[in-house]
């Protein structure tokens, strides 16, 4: 009799404030009846976490990460019978990472995990791949954006991950096409499965009679495009439309953004809230008249895949303005579910924000359509069902089945 399946998630850090999509995915799979266990390679280190984390039933194991070669040799000694399967690649890792491979393999045996799944084509997938080989279970992973497009990405390593995986998930049609174009036959088992939300828990409110203000939520890093939005807010003020901007999040560019606000004389209009839990974020986004996602291709190649917070804004009923970067047009369909503008174009961004501020009827139309799209294409229950089919070896719909219209 085959054991009841149990999915073991291998995550670099858990729970991450900026990775709500992981928590939503696990909750959806648990709601569908799947058994989950979590192995975290590092502590999260975030100042707070989302309340949804408390609803996750899966046990969490923080994998020991001792430094120094002595711990590696001790762990290898315990795994001697299986070592030939992974030894050359194990020795190519840093000792601490190699020790974690051995610990995760042991965790798989002890917990009855039958399939490993990692997020991001980075160390988490490397650990899942080698630990799965040691323990004799298949692995899969979800590829997002930075793990594909950053200039430091090792394409040979990604190719090996793709080639050996039972299946590979990626979050947008854009990513799926890029993987096929870049890696050819190695990407044959890639399936697009959009990140999902639970629409039933997100209260939709039409954007009627809201105060004129713009919301931005995200890590303050180059790919989020916040400098362009700040420039756009300065343009609005110059045009006689001074509009408050709420910035939620933190990151390495926090001080740079604050200096830009000061230099442009926007101190009284822009409020930096720092990182906030999900309910506080929903309050700010749900009260805004516009949500802006001015994402860009960063100089280091990094870019957003399809920001979950953008889907959340659409579900809440806040009209969205976004750029045409990677998978964003799969959710924000121009003048149907939001407005799209070119990246790095503050004037176009300011124009689109003005349209939504001046035309409430259009904002309501876009908000209704955006909510309908989230319910139809981004429900986490559908996401969980697609992931379960992939574990069973069944195909998901062809990524090319979702046409996307991008404005000229």
Short mmCIF file of C-alpha atoms in Angstrom, two decimals:
data_model
loop_
_atom_site.label_atom_id
_atom_site.label_comp_id
_atom_site.label_asym_id
_atom_site.label_seq_id
_atom_site.Cartn_x
_atom_site.Cartn_y
_atom_site.Cartn_z
CA UNK A 1 0.00 0.00 0.00
CA UNK A 2 1.44 3.36 -1.05
CA UNK A 3 1.88 5.90 1.76
CA UNK A 4 -0.47 8.88 1.86
CA UNK A 5 1.30 11.71 -0.01
CA UNK A 6 2.93 14.43 2.05
CA UNK A 7 4.43 17.53 0.48
CA UNK A 8 7.60 18.86 2.08
CA UNK A 9 8.22 22.55 1.44
CA UNK A 10 11.88 23.59 1.45
CA UNK A 11 12.06 27.35 1.95
CA UNK A 12 15.13 29.53 2.40
CA UNK A 13 13.32 31.68 4.98
CA UNK A 14 9.94 31.23 6.63
CA UNK A 15 7.72 33.08 7.30
CA UNK A 16 8.74 36.07 5.17
CA UNK A 17 6.69 39.26 5.38
CA UNK A 18 7.33 39.85 1.66
CA UNK A 19 6.34 36.30 0.62
CA UNK A 20 2.65 36.11 1.43
CA UNK A 21 2.19 34.04 -1.73
CA UNK A 22 3.95 31.10 -0.04
CA UNK A 23 1.59 31.20 2.95
CA UNK A 24 -1.46 31.53 0.68
CA UNK A 25 -0.30 28.55 -1.36
CA UNK A 26 0.23 26.34 1.67
CA UNK A 27 -3.13 27.33 3.16
CA UNK A 28 -4.86 26.53 -0.13
CA UNK A 29 -3.24 23.11 -0.36
CA UNK A 30 -4.13 22.33 3.25
CA UNK A 31 -7.73 23.41 2.60
CA UNK A 32 -7.78 20.96 -0.31
CA UNK A 33 -6.78 18.15 2.05
CA UNK A 34 -3.07 17.87 1.32
CA UNK A 35 -0.63 17.11 4.12
CA UNK A 36 2.22 19.63 4.30
CA UNK A 37 5.45 19.91 6.27
CA UNK A 38 7.88 22.84 6.11
CA UNK A 39 11.68 22.89 6.34
CA UNK A 40 13.13 26.41 6.71
CA UNK A 41 16.83 26.86 5.98
CA UNK A 42 17.14 30.26 7.66
CA UNK A 43 15.10 32.25 10.21
CA UNK A 44 12.94 34.92 8.62
CA UNK A 45 14.32 37.86 10.57
CA UNK A 46 11.35 40.11 9.72
CA UNK A 47 10.02 42.55 12.34
CA UNK A 48 6.46 41.20 12.01
CA UNK A 49 4.51 38.57 10.11
CA UNK A 50 1.10 38.27 8.53
CA UNK A 51 -1.78 36.92 10.66
CA UNK A 52 -2.42 34.22 8.03
CA UNK A 53 0.75 32.45 9.16
CA UNK A 54 -1.07 31.43 12.35
CA UNK A 55 -3.62 29.49 10.27
CA UNK A 56 -0.97 27.22 8.71
CA UNK A 57 -1.23 23.75 10.26
CA UNK A 58 1.98 22.35 8.77
CA UNK A 59 4.75 21.68 11.27
CA UNK A 60 7.84 23.82 10.73
CA UNK A 61 11.39 22.54 11.16
CA UNK A 62 14.22 25.08 11.19
CA UNK A 63 17.06 23.09 9.65
CA UNK A 64 20.35 23.26 11.59
CA UNK A 65 23.04 25.21 9.77
CA UNK A 66 26.30 24.71 11.62
CA UNK A 67 29.38 26.34 10.15
CA UNK A 68 32.72 24.63 9.69
CA UNK A 69 33.80 21.47 7.94
CA UNK A 70 33.66 19.27 11.06
CA UNK A 71 29.86 19.34 11.10
CA UNK A 72 29.83 18.44 7.42
CA UNK A 73 32.03 15.39 7.93
CA UNK A 74 29.91 14.25 10.87
CA UNK A 75 26.71 14.57 8.83
CA UNK A 76 28.31 12.79 5.88
CA UNK A 77 29.36 9.92 8.13
CA UNK A 78 25.74 9.40 9.17
CA UNK A 79 24.66 9.37 5.50
CA UNK A 80 27.44 7.09 4.20
CA UNK A 81 25.31 4.50 2.31
CA UNK A 82 23.63 7.16 0.15
CA UNK A 83 26.55 9.58 -0.29
CA UNK A 84 27.69 8.40 -3.74
CA UNK A 85 24.43 9.78 -5.16
CA UNK A 86 25.34 13.36 -4.32
CA UNK A 87 28.96 13.51 -3.18
CA UNK A 88 30.55 15.59 -5.99
CA UNK A 89 27.79 18.22 -5.86
CA UNK A 90 27.68 18.15 -2.07
CA UNK A 91 31.37 18.94 -1.82
CA UNK A 92 30.93 21.84 -4.25
CA UNK A 93 28.58 23.57 -1.78
CA UNK A 94 29.54 25.64 1.21
CA UNK A 95 29.84 23.33 4.23
CA UNK A 96 26.81 24.86 5.96
CA UNK A 97 24.63 24.31 2.88
CA UNK A 98 25.92 20.76 2.43
CA UNK A 99 25.06 19.93 6.03
CA UNK A 100 21.53 21.21 5.43
CA UNK A 101 21.14 18.90 2.44
CA UNK A 102 21.90 15.95 4.68
CA UNK A 103 19.59 17.19 7.43
CA UNK A 104 16.71 17.70 4.99
CA UNK A 105 17.19 14.20 3.57
CA UNK A 106 16.92 12.82 7.10
CA UNK A 107 13.88 15.04 7.76
CA UNK A 108 12.21 13.55 4.66
CA UNK A 109 12.66 10.04 6.00
CA UNK A 110 11.53 10.88 9.51
CA UNK A 111 8.40 12.83 8.52
CA UNK A 112 7.21 10.61 5.68
CA UNK A 113 7.51 13.33 3.03
CA UNK A 114 6.81 11.87 -0.41
CA UNK A 115 7.48 14.94 -2.58
CA UNK A 116 9.68 18.00 -2.01
CA UNK A 117 8.76 21.45 -3.29
CA UNK A 118 10.92 24.58 -3.09
CA UNK A 119 10.29 28.23 -3.91
CA UNK A 120 12.85 30.11 -6.03
CA UNK A 121 15.55 28.54 -8.19
CA UNK A 122 18.20 29.24 -5.57
CA UNK A 123 19.67 27.42 -2.58
CA UNK A 124 16.24 26.13 -1.50
CA UNK A 125 15.87 24.23 -4.77
CA UNK A 126 19.49 23.04 -4.66
CA UNK A 127 18.86 21.60 -1.20
CA UNK A 128 15.56 20.02 -2.31
CA UNK A 129 17.16 18.52 -5.41
CA UNK A 130 20.07 16.87 -3.60
CA UNK A 131 18.08 15.90 -0.50
CA UNK A 132 15.41 14.35 -2.73
CA UNK A 133 18.03 12.34 -4.55
CA UNK A 134 19.46 11.11 -1.23
CA UNK A 135 16.06 10.24 0.22
CA UNK A 136 14.63 8.80 -2.99
CA UNK A 137 11.74 11.25 -3.43
CA UNK A 138 10.98 13.59 -6.36
CA UNK A 139 11.22 17.36 -6.14
CA UNK A 140 9.70 20.36 -7.86
CA UNK A 141 10.11 24.10 -7.52
CA UNK A 142 8.46 27.40 -8.30
CA UNK A 143 10.46 29.94 -10.31
CA UNK A 144 9.55 33.57 -9.73
CA UNK A 145 11.60 36.44 -11.16
CA UNK A 146 14.86 37.43 -9.44
CA UNK A 147 15.87 33.76 -9.48
CA UNK A 148 15.56 33.85 -13.28
CA UNK A 149 16.46 37.32 -14.49
CA UNK A 150 19.12 38.67 -12.13
CA UNK A 151 22.54 39.00 -13.78
CA UNK A 152 24.07 36.78 -11.09
CA UNK A 153 21.84 33.81 -11.90
CA UNK A 154 23.87 30.71 -12.82
CA UNK A 155 22.11 29.38 -15.93
CA UNK A 156 23.92 26.06 -15.73
CA UNK A 157 22.58 25.54 -12.21
CA UNK A 158 19.05 26.48 -13.28
CA UNK A 159 19.29 24.13 -16.25
CA UNK A 160 20.21 21.27 -13.91
CA UNK A 161 17.29 22.12 -11.63
CA UNK A 162 14.90 22.15 -14.59
CA UNK A 163 16.22 18.95 -16.10
CA UNK A 164 15.97 16.85 -12.93
CA UNK A 165 12.71 18.20 -11.49
CA UNK A 166 9.54 16.13 -11.51
CA UNK A 167 7.86 19.34 -12.64
CA UNK A 168 8.49 23.08 -12.48
CA UNK A 169 5.99 25.81 -11.67
CA UNK A 170 6.30 29.41 -12.73
CA UNK A 171 3.94 32.24 -11.92
CA UNK A 172 3.30 33.87 -15.30
CA UNK A 173 2.98 33.06 -18.97
CA UNK A 174 5.82 35.51 -19.58
CA UNK A 175 8.13 33.44 -17.37
CA UNK A 176 7.04 30.19 -19.01
CA UNK A 177 7.85 31.53 -22.47
CA UNK A 178 11.21 32.91 -21.28
CA UNK A 179 12.17 29.59 -19.73
CA UNK A 180 11.26 27.72 -22.92
CA UNK A 181 13.21 30.18 -25.09
CA UNK A 182 16.24 30.16 -22.77
CA UNK A 183 16.51 26.50 -21.77
CA UNK A 184 14.75 24.63 -24.55
CA UNK A 185 14.12 20.95 -23.83
CA UNK A 186 15.24 21.31 -20.19
CA UNK A 187 12.12 23.44 -19.62
CA UNK A 188 9.73 20.85 -21.04
CA UNK A 189 8.13 20.20 -17.64
CA UNK A 190 7.43 23.87 -16.85
CA UNK A 191 3.81 24.74 -16.08
CA UNK A 192 2.36 28.16 -15.46
CA UNK A 193 0.34 28.33 -12.27
CA UNK A 194 -0.58 31.83 -11.15
CA UNK A 195 -0.24 32.74 -7.49
CA UNK A 196 -3.66 32.83 -5.89
CA UNK A 197 -5.70 34.62 -3.26
CA UNK A 198 -8.76 33.67 -1.25
CA UNK A 199 -11.31 36.17 -2.64
CA UNK A 200 -13.86 35.15 -0.01
CA UNK A 201 -11.68 36.70 2.69
CA UNK A 202 -11.08 39.98 0.81
CA UNK A 203 -13.94 42.46 1.01
CA UNK A 204 -14.53 44.22 -2.29
CA UNK A 205 -15.59 47.85 -2.09
CA UNK A 206 -16.26 49.98 -5.14
CA UNK A 207 -14.02 53.05 -5.31
CA UNK A 208 -16.75 55.58 -4.61
CA UNK A 209 -16.19 58.77 -2.61
CA UNK A 210 -12.64 57.90 -1.62
CA UNK A 211 -10.13 60.55 -0.67
CA UNK A 212 -7.77 61.32 -3.55
CA UNK A 213 -4.64 59.44 -2.56
CA UNK A 214 -2.26 56.88 -4.06
CA UNK A 215 -0.95 53.71 -2.40
CA UNK A 216 2.31 51.88 -3.05
CA UNK A 217 3.25 48.60 -1.34
CA UNK A 218 6.50 46.70 -1.81
CA UNK A 219 10.08 46.25 -0.80
CA UNK A 220 12.06 49.40 -1.45
CA UNK A 221 14.36 47.95 -4.07
CA UNK A 222 15.14 49.07 -7.61
CA UNK A 223 12.72 46.77 -9.45
CA UNK A 224 9.69 48.26 -7.68
CA UNK A 225 10.14 51.61 -9.46
CA UNK A 226 9.26 53.85 -6.51
CA UNK A 227 11.49 56.75 -7.73
CA UNK A 228 9.33 57.02 -10.86
CA UNK A 229 6.20 57.18 -8.74
CA UNK A 230 7.68 59.89 -6.52
CA UNK A 231 8.58 61.87 -9.65
CA UNK A 232 5.02 61.38 -10.89
CA UNK A 233 3.64 62.75 -7.62
CA UNK A 234 5.85 65.82 -8.06
CA UNK A 235 4.41 66.27 -11.55
CA UNK A 236 0.87 66.05 -10.17
CA UNK A 237 1.67 68.79 -7.67
CA UNK A 238 3.16 70.97 -10.44
CA UNK A 239 -0.08 70.50 -12.38
CA UNK A 240 -2.08 71.76 -9.42
CA UNK A 241 -3.11 68.28 -8.24
CA UNK A 242 -1.14 67.68 -5.00
CA UNK A 243 -2.07 64.12 -4.01
CA UNK A 244 -0.98 62.19 -0.92
CA UNK A 245 1.07 59.03 -1.41
CA UNK A 246 1.23 56.19 1.14
CA UNK A 247 4.39 54.06 0.88
CA UNK A 248 4.28 50.70 2.69
CA UNK A 249 7.45 48.64 2.92
CA UNK A 250 11.12 48.88 3.67
CA UNK A 251 14.36 47.96 1.99
CA UNK A 252 17.83 49.11 1.00
CA UNK A 253 16.53 52.14 -0.91
CA UNK A 254 14.49 53.54 2.00
CA UNK A 255 16.84 56.45 2.72
CA UNK A 256 17.29 57.21 -0.98
CA UNK A 257 13.51 57.45 -1.38
CA UNK A 258 13.20 59.74 1.63
CA UNK A 259 15.91 62.04 0.27
CA UNK A 260 14.13 62.19 -3.10
CA UNK A 261 10.90 63.18 -1.36
CA UNK A 262 12.71 65.91 0.59
CA UNK A 263 14.51 67.24 -2.49
CA UNK A 264 11.25 67.47 -4.43
CA UNK A 265 9.47 69.21 -1.58
CA UNK A 266 6.95 66.39 -1.13
CA UNK A 267 7.53 65.80 2.57
CA UNK A 268 3.98 66.80 3.48
CA UNK A 269 2.45 64.61 0.78
CA UNK A 270 4.38 61.33 1.05
CA UNK A 271 4.10 59.16 4.14
CA UNK A 272 6.46 56.23 4.73
CA UNK A 273 4.71 53.59 6.85
CA UNK A 274 7.46 50.95 6.87
CA UNK A 275 6.54 47.24 6.83
CA UNK A 276 3.02 46.42 8.02
CA UNK A 277 0.96 43.23 8.55
CA UNK A 278 -1.66 42.26 5.99
CA UNK A 279 -4.68 43.79 7.72
CA UNK A 280 -2.99 47.20 7.97
CA UNK A 281 -1.87 47.01 4.33
CA UNK A 282 -5.42 46.16 3.24
CA UNK A 283 -6.71 49.17 5.17
CA UNK A 284 -4.35 51.55 3.37
CA UNK A 285 -4.84 50.04 -0.08
CA UNK A 286 -8.60 49.75 0.34
CA UNK A 287 -8.87 53.44 1.26
CA UNK A 288 -6.79 54.69 -1.68
CA UNK A 289 -8.28 55.96 -4.89
CA UNK A 290 -5.36 54.52 -6.92
CA UNK A 291 -2.90 51.70 -6.37
CA UNK A 292 0.38 52.13 -8.25
CA UNK A 293 2.81 49.36 -9.22
CA UNK A 294 5.46 51.21 -11.28
CA UNK A 295 7.73 48.16 -11.66
CA UNK A 296 10.86 48.34 -13.81
CA UNK A 297 13.69 46.19 -15.12
CA UNK A 298 16.41 46.91 -12.57
CA UNK A 299 20.01 47.53 -13.72
CA UNK A 300 21.04 44.14 -12.29
CA UNK A 301 18.39 42.36 -14.39
CA UNK A 302 15.99 41.87 -11.49
CA UNK A 303 12.30 42.46 -12.13
CA UNK A 304 8.94 41.57 -10.64
CA UNK A 305 7.09 38.48 -11.79
CA UNK A 306 3.49 39.36 -10.98
CA UNK A 307 3.23 41.13 -7.61
CA UNK A 308 0.74 39.49 -5.26
CA UNK A 309 -0.06 42.87 -3.73
CA UNK A 310 -1.31 43.99 -7.14
CA UNK A 311 -3.81 41.12 -7.14
CA UNK A 312 -4.81 42.06 -3.59
CA UNK A 313 -5.47 45.65 -4.64
CA UNK A 314 -7.59 44.40 -7.53
CA UNK A 315 -9.55 42.17 -5.17
CA UNK A 316 -10.13 45.06 -2.74
CA UNK A 317 -11.57 47.28 -5.45
CA UNK A 318 -8.78 49.85 -5.76
CA UNK A 319 -8.15 50.89 -9.39
CA UNK A 320 -4.61 50.00 -10.43
CA UNK A 321 -1.94 51.67 -12.55
CA UNK A 322 1.00 49.46 -13.44
CA UNK A 323 3.77 49.02 -15.98
CA UNK A 324 4.08 46.43 -18.73
CA UNK A 325 6.87 44.49 -16.98
CA UNK A 326 6.95 40.67 -17.24
CA UNK A 327 3.66 39.07 -16.13
CA UNK A 328 1.84 42.21 -14.96
CA UNK A 329 -0.27 42.55 -18.16
CA UNK A 330 -1.71 39.09 -17.43
CA UNK A 331 -3.60 40.68 -14.54
CA UNK A 332 -3.75 44.40 -15.38
CA UNK A 333 -5.34 44.41 -18.82
CA UNK A 334 -5.21 47.90 -20.20
CA UNK A 335 -8.44 49.85 -19.75
CA UNK A 336 -10.20 46.59 -18.84
CA UNK A 337 -8.94 45.75 -15.37
CA UNK A 338 -6.59 48.69 -14.83
CA UNK A 339 -4.29 51.05 -16.69
CA UNK A 340 -0.87 50.15 -18.08
CA UNK A 341 1.96 52.58 -18.77
CA UNK A 342 5.52 52.14 -20.02
CA UNK A 343 8.16 51.63 -17.36
CA UNK A 344 10.41 54.53 -16.30
CA UNK A 345 7.89 57.11 -17.56
CA UNK A 346 6.78 59.34 -14.65
CA UNK A 347 4.76 61.57 -16.98
CA UNK A 348 2.71 58.64 -18.29
CA UNK A 349 2.30 57.43 -14.71
CA UNK A 350 1.06 60.86 -13.62
CA UNK A 351 -1.34 60.98 -16.59
CA UNK A 352 -2.83 57.57 -15.71
CA UNK A 353 -3.25 58.51 -12.04
CA UNK A 354 -4.97 61.72 -13.13
CA UNK A 355 -7.38 59.78 -15.35
CA UNK A 356 -8.48 57.66 -12.39
CA UNK A 357 -8.74 60.65 -10.07
CA UNK A 358 -10.85 62.59 -12.60
CA UNK A 359 -13.04 59.78 -13.92
CA UNK A 360 -14.64 57.88 -11.01
CA UNK A 361 -16.95 56.00 -13.36
CA UNK A 362 -13.98 54.53 -15.20
CA UNK A 363 -12.38 53.58 -11.89
CA UNK A 364 -15.52 51.75 -10.82
CA UNK A 365 -15.71 49.91 -14.15
CA UNK A 366 -12.08 48.84 -13.94
CA UNK A 367 -12.41 47.82 -10.29
CA UNK A 368 -15.42 45.59 -10.97
CA UNK A 369 -13.65 43.89 -13.88
CA UNK A 370 -10.46 43.49 -11.88
CA UNK A 371 -12.29 41.78 -9.05
CA UNK A 372 -14.02 39.45 -11.52
CA UNK A 373 -10.66 38.54 -13.07
CA UNK A 374 -9.14 37.74 -9.68
CA UNK A 375 -12.06 35.48 -8.85
CA UNK A 376 -11.88 33.77 -12.24
CA UNK A 377 -8.12 33.37 -12.76
CA UNK A 378 -6.35 33.97 -9.44
CA UNK A 379 -8.33 31.97 -6.88
CA UNK A 380 -5.98 30.01 -4.63
CA UNK A 381 -8.32 27.00 -4.69
CA UNK A 382 -7.67 26.68 -8.43
CA UNK A 383 -3.95 27.13 -7.77
CA UNK A 384 -3.97 24.30 -5.22
CA UNK A 385 -5.84 22.01 -7.60
CA UNK A 386 -3.32 22.71 -10.37
CA UNK A 387 -0.38 21.99 -8.06
CA UNK A 388 -1.95 18.72 -6.93
CA UNK A 389 -2.43 17.66 -10.55
CA UNK A 390 1.23 18.33 -11.26
CA UNK A 391 2.34 16.18 -8.32
CA UNK A 392 0.17 13.39 -9.75
CA UNK A 393 1.92 13.81 -13.09
CA UNK A 394 -1.05 15.41 -14.88
CA UNK A 395 -0.62 18.34 -17.24
CA UNK A 396 -2.04 21.79 -16.55
CA UNK A 397 -3.52 24.01 -19.30
CA UNK A 398 -1.06 25.31 -21.87
CA UNK A 399 0.30 28.71 -20.72
CA UNK A 400 -0.38 30.09 -24.19
CA UNK A 401 -4.13 29.70 -23.58
CA UNK A 402 -4.40 33.10 -21.88
CA UNK A 403 -4.06 35.93 -24.44
CA UNK A 404 -2.70 39.21 -23.11
CA UNK A 405 -3.24 42.63 -24.66
CA UNK A 406 -0.51 45.21 -24.07
CA UNK A 407 -1.10 48.82 -25.18
CA UNK A 408 1.15 50.14 -27.90
#
